[in-house]
């Protein structure tokens, strides 16, 4: 099924900023995609100039948290072609999230055609410098105006795009992570495994407190026993203990990250043992004490791979790999970014090269 | 401190509906209150015609769940005067929620003056029939446009109002409640004790599933042991066991309802033993088995007091008080609604009568 997407080009281009001053998520490109859902179907799929949404103050997104998003990237690859990274993964995850939030899913065709059409219209906004990208934010919100707790009967699906600069413009340096002992991001049986706004709302107080202590992000522990590791801030997390890489198994409250999946597939292809299982913070401390904790790193769409140099809470403070980026961490970052740009072959089928 | 609130009256009045057809949260009155927060202060407090909000698609409320609300009521009381119910309680709870969501709190003066000015402007929208009210929905949302997980630096505080009809227009009948065994609304350490959109998002799948089974709402159990009772759907819950009334203690994941507080204060004033403590679903089943479970009821702003006639899950189904509304439940509903309307004296200082 081919969706008809109308395109209205902007008459006043938005300000462009030098690539080394882009940062992350600060600026938006010229256009956005919008489609509306009501009475059982998606309607009026269109690309229009980036601009404000007009929503009734009774819209359910303002009251009952029906908000879900994806984060994905488009790159300027080899031969100047546009590379989309894992669009299929993101459309599947959005559908899973929509089901949990009682929202209609966005059909794969609509999602794919919208992403591709939008990226082509704003292709001049894809930055060229290494590590930069056009970040895409597909977003699904409830828009029906009513008060009373039930799923909305109307929705808006929109995609905005933001040119983002190299994440490691100041060097690929390890970050400090604070272990959150009292606050909880999500419980099993809740929304932790989907990209619902709700999870991020629940994370703000902890991450704000950690930043005040000069830590980059927090390490979340499970809501029941408060000892099993879930994820790091906005990333999944991996521990290299001796020659094995361990990451928390997807238990329903941990987000199934696209980059997490890349890391696992790569490690397997390299014959490096990788295990998805429960791992407690005490096991990490013990491995550090006995010299077996070799590397810790996070994975996510924004940072790709992030080296963790320090883990701390009120009573502990451990330094990992002398606060140096580990070899495996470096290799993973290099491999994934090389595949994204088409500098290395893509045996996993992660990259969709757009025909221009 | 007196806030200056500008008032722009509507030029095209909204459609009015007969009081017996109002329902709940379906229609909105002519005006709304809006104020904007940026650079550390609230600005441009104004009453304007009810109408759409214009927000950037990058606004944090669409992505990171910074959305918080209150629900309160204004009544047409004795001598035709306007009665606000517990505005002080709501301003305090909004402030507590704002702090947990890293949002600026709305100053008590601003909140109070906004509510009073808005209700006066739309006083003709307060329905007159018994059980009806003008429902007020103060709402606080993050509006800064950026992508990246951190608190917004801009906010919108708005109040919309909805004339609501008698909740028990079809009679004060007991409802059936489904015990949710797998899904979790909120965990201790999370956002359960505040009126964040996030909690309601997390509740939709369970309540939708319960409604399909012909149950009105769900009974939420704790996220850790899945046996202690938290609340019912959008209400707090009380169990009369022999002559004692028991309600779950506020543990951080249960909403501190305004009506819950009313019920506790009234029971104490009547010298009826009321205990806030952990209570498990098994204790309720046991009390039923031995004939000691006399009444079960919920409390909330919308329904005031709601009688529970049946509690069920996959393996249990108990009928309470022969599926009849209990005497204490009836007495509480009657007392609270009488105080709201000024038919009975208000020893607790719940009602604020507006000078016209």
Short mmCIF file of C-alpha atoms in Angstrom, two decimals, chain B residues 112-291:
data_model
loop_
_atom_site.label_atom_id
_atom_site.label_comp_id
_atom_site.label_asym_id
_atom_site.label_seq_id
_atom_site.Cartn_x
_atom_site.Cartn_y
_atom_site.Cartn_z
CA UNK B 112 -6.39 30.83 44.06
CA UNK B 113 -6.96 34.07 42.21
CA UNK B 114 -7.03 32.29 38.86
CA UNK B 115 -9.59 29.75 40.04
CA UNK B 116 -11.80 32.38 41.63
CA UNK B 117 -11.65 34.80 38.70
CA UNK B 118 -12.36 32.06 36.19
CA UNK B 119 -15.28 30.62 38.13
CA UNK B 120 -16.79 34.07 38.48
CA UNK B 121 -16.45 34.81 34.76
CA UNK B 122 -18.12 31.50 33.92
CA UNK B 123 -20.47 31.36 36.91
CA UNK B 124 -23.46 30.91 34.61
CA UNK B 125 -21.90 27.56 33.62
CA UNK B 126 -22.19 26.11 37.13
CA UNK B 127 -25.07 23.65 36.90
CA UNK B 128 -27.79 23.81 39.54
CA UNK B 129 -29.18 20.31 39.84
CA UNK B 130 -28.19 18.19 42.81
CA UNK B 131 -24.98 16.23 42.23
CA UNK B 132 -23.88 18.42 39.37
CA UNK B 133 -20.93 20.83 39.50
CA UNK B 134 -18.48 22.86 37.48
CA UNK B 135 -15.41 20.61 37.35
CA UNK B 136 -12.13 22.55 37.27
CA UNK B 137 -9.02 21.14 35.65
CA UNK B 138 -5.86 23.11 36.56
CA UNK B 139 -3.06 21.72 34.36
CA UNK B 140 0.68 22.29 34.28
CA UNK B 141 2.71 21.28 31.21
CA UNK B 142 6.30 21.67 29.95
CA UNK B 143 6.42 23.73 26.76
CA UNK B 144 10.08 24.33 25.95
CA UNK B 145 10.99 22.96 22.55
CA UNK B 146 14.04 20.68 22.66
CA UNK B 147 14.92 17.01 22.40
CA UNK B 148 16.98 15.55 25.22
CA UNK B 149 15.94 14.33 28.65
CA UNK B 150 15.96 17.21 31.12
CA UNK B 151 13.33 19.43 32.74
CA UNK B 152 11.75 22.02 30.48
CA UNK B 153 12.62 25.66 31.13
CA UNK B 154 9.20 26.88 30.01
CA UNK B 155 5.77 25.92 31.27
CA UNK B 156 2.13 26.63 30.73
CA UNK B 157 -0.38 26.60 33.57
CA UNK B 158 -3.96 26.56 32.40
CA UNK B 159 -7.37 25.94 33.91
CA UNK B 160 -10.30 24.70 31.90
CA UNK B 161 -13.73 24.04 33.35
CA UNK B 162 -16.38 21.52 32.47
CA UNK B 163 -20.01 21.51 33.66
CA UNK B 164 -20.67 17.96 34.85
CA UNK B 165 -24.01 16.34 35.50
CA UNK B 166 -25.10 14.25 38.47
CA UNK B 167 -22.69 11.32 38.73
CA UNK B 168 -25.46 9.04 39.94
CA UNK B 169 -28.13 10.04 37.46
CA UNK B 170 -29.03 6.36 37.08
CA UNK B 171 -29.07 5.77 40.83
CA UNK B 172 -26.40 5.18 43.43
CA UNK B 173 -25.59 1.61 42.44
CA UNK B 174 -22.62 -0.52 43.49
CA UNK B 175 -19.92 -1.10 40.88
CA UNK B 176 -17.91 -4.21 39.99
CA UNK B 177 -14.15 -3.96 40.41
CA UNK B 178 -11.57 -6.21 38.75
CA UNK B 179 -8.40 -7.06 40.69
CA UNK B 180 -5.43 -6.39 38.39
CA UNK B 181 -2.78 -9.05 39.00
CA UNK B 182 -0.16 -8.39 36.33
CA UNK B 183 -0.07 -4.72 35.42
CA UNK B 184 1.30 -2.06 37.75
CA UNK B 185 0.11 1.53 37.99
CA UNK B 186 3.04 2.92 39.98
CA UNK B 187 5.92 1.78 42.18
CA UNK B 188 7.17 3.22 45.45
CA UNK B 189 9.91 5.63 44.35
CA UNK B 190 7.89 6.54 41.26
CA UNK B 191 5.11 9.04 40.54
CA UNK B 192 2.07 7.26 42.01
CA UNK B 193 1.40 9.84 44.71
CA UNK B 194 0.99 12.75 42.30
CA UNK B 195 -1.52 13.50 39.57
CA UNK B 196 0.98 13.06 36.75
CA UNK B 197 -0.31 12.13 33.31
CA UNK B 198 2.24 9.31 33.50
CA UNK B 199 0.17 7.36 36.07
CA UNK B 200 -2.95 7.55 33.95
CA UNK B 201 -1.05 6.42 30.85
CA UNK B 202 0.09 3.41 32.86
CA UNK B 203 -3.49 2.61 33.86
CA UNK B 204 -5.20 2.59 30.47
CA UNK B 205 -4.50 -0.97 29.34
CA UNK B 206 -5.71 -2.48 32.61
CA UNK B 207 -8.87 -0.39 32.82
CA UNK B 208 -9.67 -1.05 29.16
CA UNK B 209 -9.28 -4.80 29.71
CA UNK B 210 -11.46 -4.65 32.84
CA UNK B 211 -14.20 -2.75 31.00
CA UNK B 212 -14.23 -5.46 28.32
CA UNK B 213 -15.00 -7.92 31.12
CA UNK B 214 -17.84 -5.61 32.23
CA UNK B 215 -16.03 -4.28 35.30
CA UNK B 216 -16.15 -0.55 36.05
CA UNK B 217 -12.56 -0.13 37.26
CA UNK B 218 -9.54 -2.07 38.48
CA UNK B 219 -8.14 -2.61 41.94
CA UNK B 220 -4.41 -1.91 41.90
CA UNK B 221 -2.02 -3.98 43.99
CA UNK B 222 1.47 -2.93 45.11
CA UNK B 223 4.31 -3.30 42.60
CA UNK B 224 6.64 -5.23 44.89
CA UNK B 225 4.66 -8.06 46.47
CA UNK B 226 1.54 -7.80 44.33
CA UNK B 227 -0.71 -8.34 47.30
CA UNK B 228 -1.20 -5.07 49.17
CA UNK B 229 -4.05 -2.90 47.98
CA UNK B 230 -3.17 0.52 46.59
CA UNK B 231 -6.21 2.17 45.05
CA UNK B 232 -9.19 1.58 42.78
CA UNK B 233 -8.96 2.95 39.24
CA UNK B 234 -9.15 6.67 39.76
CA UNK B 235 -10.24 6.49 43.41
CA UNK B 236 -8.90 5.69 46.85
CA UNK B 237 -10.53 2.70 48.49
CA UNK B 238 -11.94 1.88 51.93
CA UNK B 239 -12.91 -1.43 53.55
CA UNK B 240 -15.32 -1.63 56.45
CA UNK B 241 -14.38 -4.76 58.38
CA UNK B 242 -16.64 -5.25 61.37
CA UNK B 243 -16.87 -1.76 62.83
CA UNK B 244 -13.49 -0.53 61.64
CA UNK B 245 -12.79 1.26 58.37
CA UNK B 246 -9.41 0.48 56.81
CA UNK B 247 -7.75 2.27 53.91
CA UNK B 248 -4.25 1.74 52.48
CA UNK B 249 -1.71 4.02 54.14
CA UNK B 250 -0.07 6.61 51.88
CA UNK B 251 3.14 4.83 50.98
CA UNK B 252 4.42 7.06 48.19
CA UNK B 253 2.74 5.23 45.34
CA UNK B 254 -0.87 5.95 46.34
CA UNK B 255 -2.54 9.23 45.47
CA UNK B 256 -3.48 11.33 48.50
CA UNK B 257 -7.04 12.02 47.39
CA UNK B 258 -8.90 15.10 48.60
CA UNK B 259 -12.04 13.02 49.12
CA UNK B 260 -10.00 10.31 50.88
CA UNK B 261 -9.00 12.98 53.35
CA UNK B 262 -12.63 14.09 53.73
CA UNK B 263 -13.74 10.53 54.46
CA UNK B 264 -11.06 10.06 57.12
CA UNK B 265 -11.87 13.36 58.80
CA UNK B 266 -15.60 12.61 58.82
CA UNK B 267 -15.17 9.09 60.20
CA UNK B 268 -12.96 10.43 62.99
CA UNK B 269 -15.53 13.11 63.81
CA UNK B 270 -18.17 10.38 64.04
CA UNK B 271 -15.95 8.30 66.33
CA UNK B 272 -15.85 5.48 63.81
CA UNK B 273 -12.46 3.73 64.00
CA UNK B 274 -10.52 4.45 60.80
CA UNK B 275 -7.08 3.02 60.20
CA UNK B 276 -4.55 3.83 57.49
CA UNK B 277 -2.37 0.76 57.10
CA UNK B 278 -1.22 -1.92 54.71
CA UNK B 279 -4.09 -4.18 53.76
CA UNK B 280 -3.70 -7.19 51.51
CA UNK B 281 -6.25 -8.53 49.08
CA UNK B 282 -6.12 -11.83 50.97
CA UNK B 283 -7.14 -10.10 54.18
CA UNK B 284 -10.18 -8.74 52.32
CA UNK B 285 -11.06 -12.22 51.03
CA UNK B 286 -10.64 -13.66 54.53
CA UNK B 287 -12.84 -10.96 56.05
CA UNK B 288 -15.46 -11.75 53.42
CA UNK B 289 -15.28 -15.46 54.13
CA UNK B 290 -15.90 -14.94 57.84
CA UNK B 291 -18.69 -12.45 57.23
#
